[in-house]
Amino acid sequence: MDTETETLINGQRLKPNQVLPSNSADGAIIYDSSHFQLRSRDRHVSYGSINGAVPLPENNRDPEMPGRQSVTFRRLPPEMLTTLSSQFESLDYEPWESRVFKEESSKKTPSSLTKQGITRWVVVFFIGVCTALIACTIDICVVEITKLKYGFLKKYIDKCVTENCLYMPYLLWLGISCGFAFIASVLVTYGEPVAAGSGIPLVKCYLNGINVHRLHRLKTLFVKAAGVTCSVLGGLAVGKEGPMVHSGAAVAAGLSQGKSTSLGFDFGILKEFRCDQEKRDFVTGGAAAGVAAAFGAPIGGVLFSLEEGSSFWNQNMTWRIFFCSMVSAFTLNVVLSAYHGQIGQLAYDGLLNFGKFPDIPFTLLELPIFIGMGIIGGLIGALFNQMNYHISVFRRRFIVSRWAKVLEVIVVCCVTVTAGFVMIYCVNDCKPLGPKDDIDFPIQMFCEDGQFNAVAAMWFQTPEASVRALFHDQPGTHNPLSVGLFFITYVFLACWTYGLSISSGIFIPALLSGAAWGRLVGLGLYRLTEGAAWADPGKYALIGAASQLGGIARVTLSLAVILIETTGNLSLGLGLMLTLLTAKLVGDCFNAGIYDMNVQLAGLPMLPWSSPPLCYGTQARDIMSKPVVVLREVERVSTVLSVLEETRHQGFPLIFENRFSGSQGNQNSFGMLRGLILRSQLKILLKEKAFCSSPTGSASQPPVSLETFRMYYPRYPTFQGMHFTEEERSSYLDLRPYLNPTPYTVPMHASLPRTFQLFRALGLRHLIVTDDNNEVVGMITRKTLARYRARICCGTIDFVELPLGGHGVQL
């Protein structure tokens, strides 16, 4: 059900006092023009299909474009998994130029504008600092508890190898890991489900203009930070870097508003930033700060927000976001350097420290090898995404109760620990322990004295340390058989783990599995070339890690810059870029990236960068929603209450007093457009009881100021607790001071690509369709445009219309 506006129901136009039959349980809809309101037998109004396809003009031709046929969209059945969720609303990124807004703007002075600009810089500074402090807290907790955990297990393993009681350390490992995994799952499942996963798909959707409830709450931030800490300590195939994007976005959303709605406390500052547009810009900076803190890559953080996050960008944001990223990376470097006893040296750039690569020889003859590795990464990434998609579908269908989600996490944790212990027990990969080996917990197992088990070293440390080991260990450190077994085991565990009801990231599992098979390629080349200097296994481990992550996430430019910044090696930039581009192109031939697939599964109405191709023959009138619920400039309170109670629309066009013109008595139009007002604004006006007794409105100063509207943001009042007397119900609301007199409109003959570009580029929530007389004939919203997709595969295009549903899946 599209709650932004209404659609044509079963292809029938609504006539006065006509009852339309309904095949659903929602009931029929009655439109009574005499009472000037929409009434429904049930509040959940059924927004029907468009007869299974977009209605076409006569003879299937556009009268404005002779010879051009409109595209027919095939409507998918509602039971398919591509259903768009009707639970998500849009954000108001459009500036609201009402009379009260203009009056406040006219009072601003150059000094106040300068102060506001300086305040923005101060806010982004504190966003960077707070994001880095959260990252430091997570990292220090993981490091310290990991030392205790693996140190305790190492002592028992060394003891039980000689006493033949290895089942004891296995059970201890299992119990400790399952305990942390249980806490991580309970925090998310019973505490805040929106904190599940990395949060990157949800942040992308928020920046695209979708209002994801509870995404930036203080409770969500706590669950995200504590949950990802416990997930890593549980030994699951997860990383803590991806969730830092969500954490940074939540910090930015909270600090930029100057109040906490969760705690019910208002500091009374930063009121000018309490709107969706300003909040969106700060969240973009917070997401970049999260990437900078995770990888120590401020430039990569800016590019990641530009490539994967933000849908709206301007030049003024660039420097502020870069400043925020730099502050975040610098703060984390200072704190972690002090924690490791290197005060003032700034030796810890980010949570994920790959270590600096030496100047490895690089030749142009290696470029075909890099491209071949990109192909392998694209194929493995596509297989990974497809497997994870089917696992997610299974979870959505069968693992629905909260206790079942917690149980699944425990099962995955048990399998992970068991797989690691079996590999350590069965694979006797013994290597001499030298002074240059950076191994915190060397496990001897069945090796000779002075040796350690290389497989155990990969499992008895954090995934970040394992990635670093594969990058920098000497060529003879790892046995190809053990590395191959580790890759196969870990990639399947990572595929199963991603999507569990825990806070987790996909960056580190993808990098670790890619580094494993990349090192295998490097070891093969090293042996074939008899130890040539250019055939360094660590270099190919880096290329494999980039290829794997590129094939899964389909990130190119920002990931290349992140890897260059974290490794400090610019000479591999060309090879990394070729590998990532190849991996993305190969993966896109089979399916979408892991983030986009999760967005589709959740039914989020995210708008792509461009409209479906070859749709210039489809017009706005073919896809618009109607009939439209409209209000007058001065409306009776009882009418407003009825409209708000019986519909879930978020925007209402306002018309002049004469609702229908004489030539439009058949209700093809709904009155001459005067402006637009939002549901949230109507609720605030009702809450403040800004009523007048005259049907002509009040000529006095508007009783509700713009500051009052900001006071309620973002949790607007509900009808609970609102009581109105009969006298108040018979009063009037003068909406003229609060309406947007210049909403964006589109002619009914405008093409679908032009309509899409106008809506997408301006970040609109409502786009009113008008005829030649400026009369309202329909409405276009985000869900209207998101329903129409074009699937291009193997040289063919399948035009589909997605149905609306009520589901919503955590990401």
Coordinates of N, CA and C in Angstrom, one line a residue, residues 90 312 607 754-767 780-783 785:
S90 N 9.2 8.3 2.6 CA 10.2 9.1 2.1 C 10.6 10.2 3.0
F312 N 23.0 12.5 -3.2 CA 23.0 14.0 -3.5 C 24.3 14.6 -3.0
L607 N 15.7 4.3 -5.3 CA 15.7 4.8 -6.7 C 17.1 4.6 -7.3
R754 N 12.1 11.8 -18.1 CA 12.1 13.2 -17.6 C 11.5 13.3 -16.2
T755 N 10.4 12.6 -16.0 CA 9.8 12.6 -14.7 C 10.7 12.0 -13.6
F756 N 11.4 10.9 -14.0 CA 12.3 10.2 -13.1 C 13.5 11.1 -12.7
Q757 N 14.0 11.7 -13.8 CA 15.2 12.5 -13.5 C 14.9 13.7 -12.6
L758 N 13.7 14.3 -12.8 CA 13.3 15.5 -12.0 C 13.1 15.0 -10.6
F759 N 12.5 13.9 -10.4 CA 12.2 13.4 -9.0 C 13.5 13.0 -8.3
R760 N 14.4 12.3 -9.1 CA 15.6 11.7 -8.5 C 16.6 12.8 -8.2
A761 N 16.8 13.7 -9.1 CA 17.9 14.7 -9.0 C 17.6 15.7 -7.9
L762 N 16.3 16.0 -7.7 CA 15.9 17.0 -6.7 C 15.6 16.4 -5.3
G763 N 15.6 15.1 -5.3 CA 15.3 14.5 -4.0 C 13.9 14.7 -3.5
L764 N 12.9 14.6 -4.4 CA 11.5 14.9 -4.1 C 10.8 13.8 -3.3
R765 N 9.8 14.2 -2.7 CA 8.9 13.2 -2.0 C 7.6 13.1 -2.7
H766 N 7.1 14.2 -3.2 CA 5.8 14.3 -4.0 C 6.1 15.1 -5.3
L767 N 5.5 14.6 -6.4 CA 5.6 15.3 -7.6 C 4.2 15.3 -8.2
I780 N 2.8 11.6 -8.2 CA 3.9 10.6 -8.4 C 4.7 10.7 -7.1
T781 N 5.0 9.5 -6.6 CA 5.8 9.4 -5.4 C 7.0 8.5 -5.6
R782 N 7.8 8.3 -4.6 CA 9.0 7.4 -4.7 C 8.5 6.0 -5.1
K783 N 7.5 5.5 -4.5 CA 7.1 4.1 -4.7 C 6.4 4.0 -6.1
L785 N 7.6 5.5 -8.8 CA 8.7 5.3 -9.8 C 9.5 4.0 -9.5

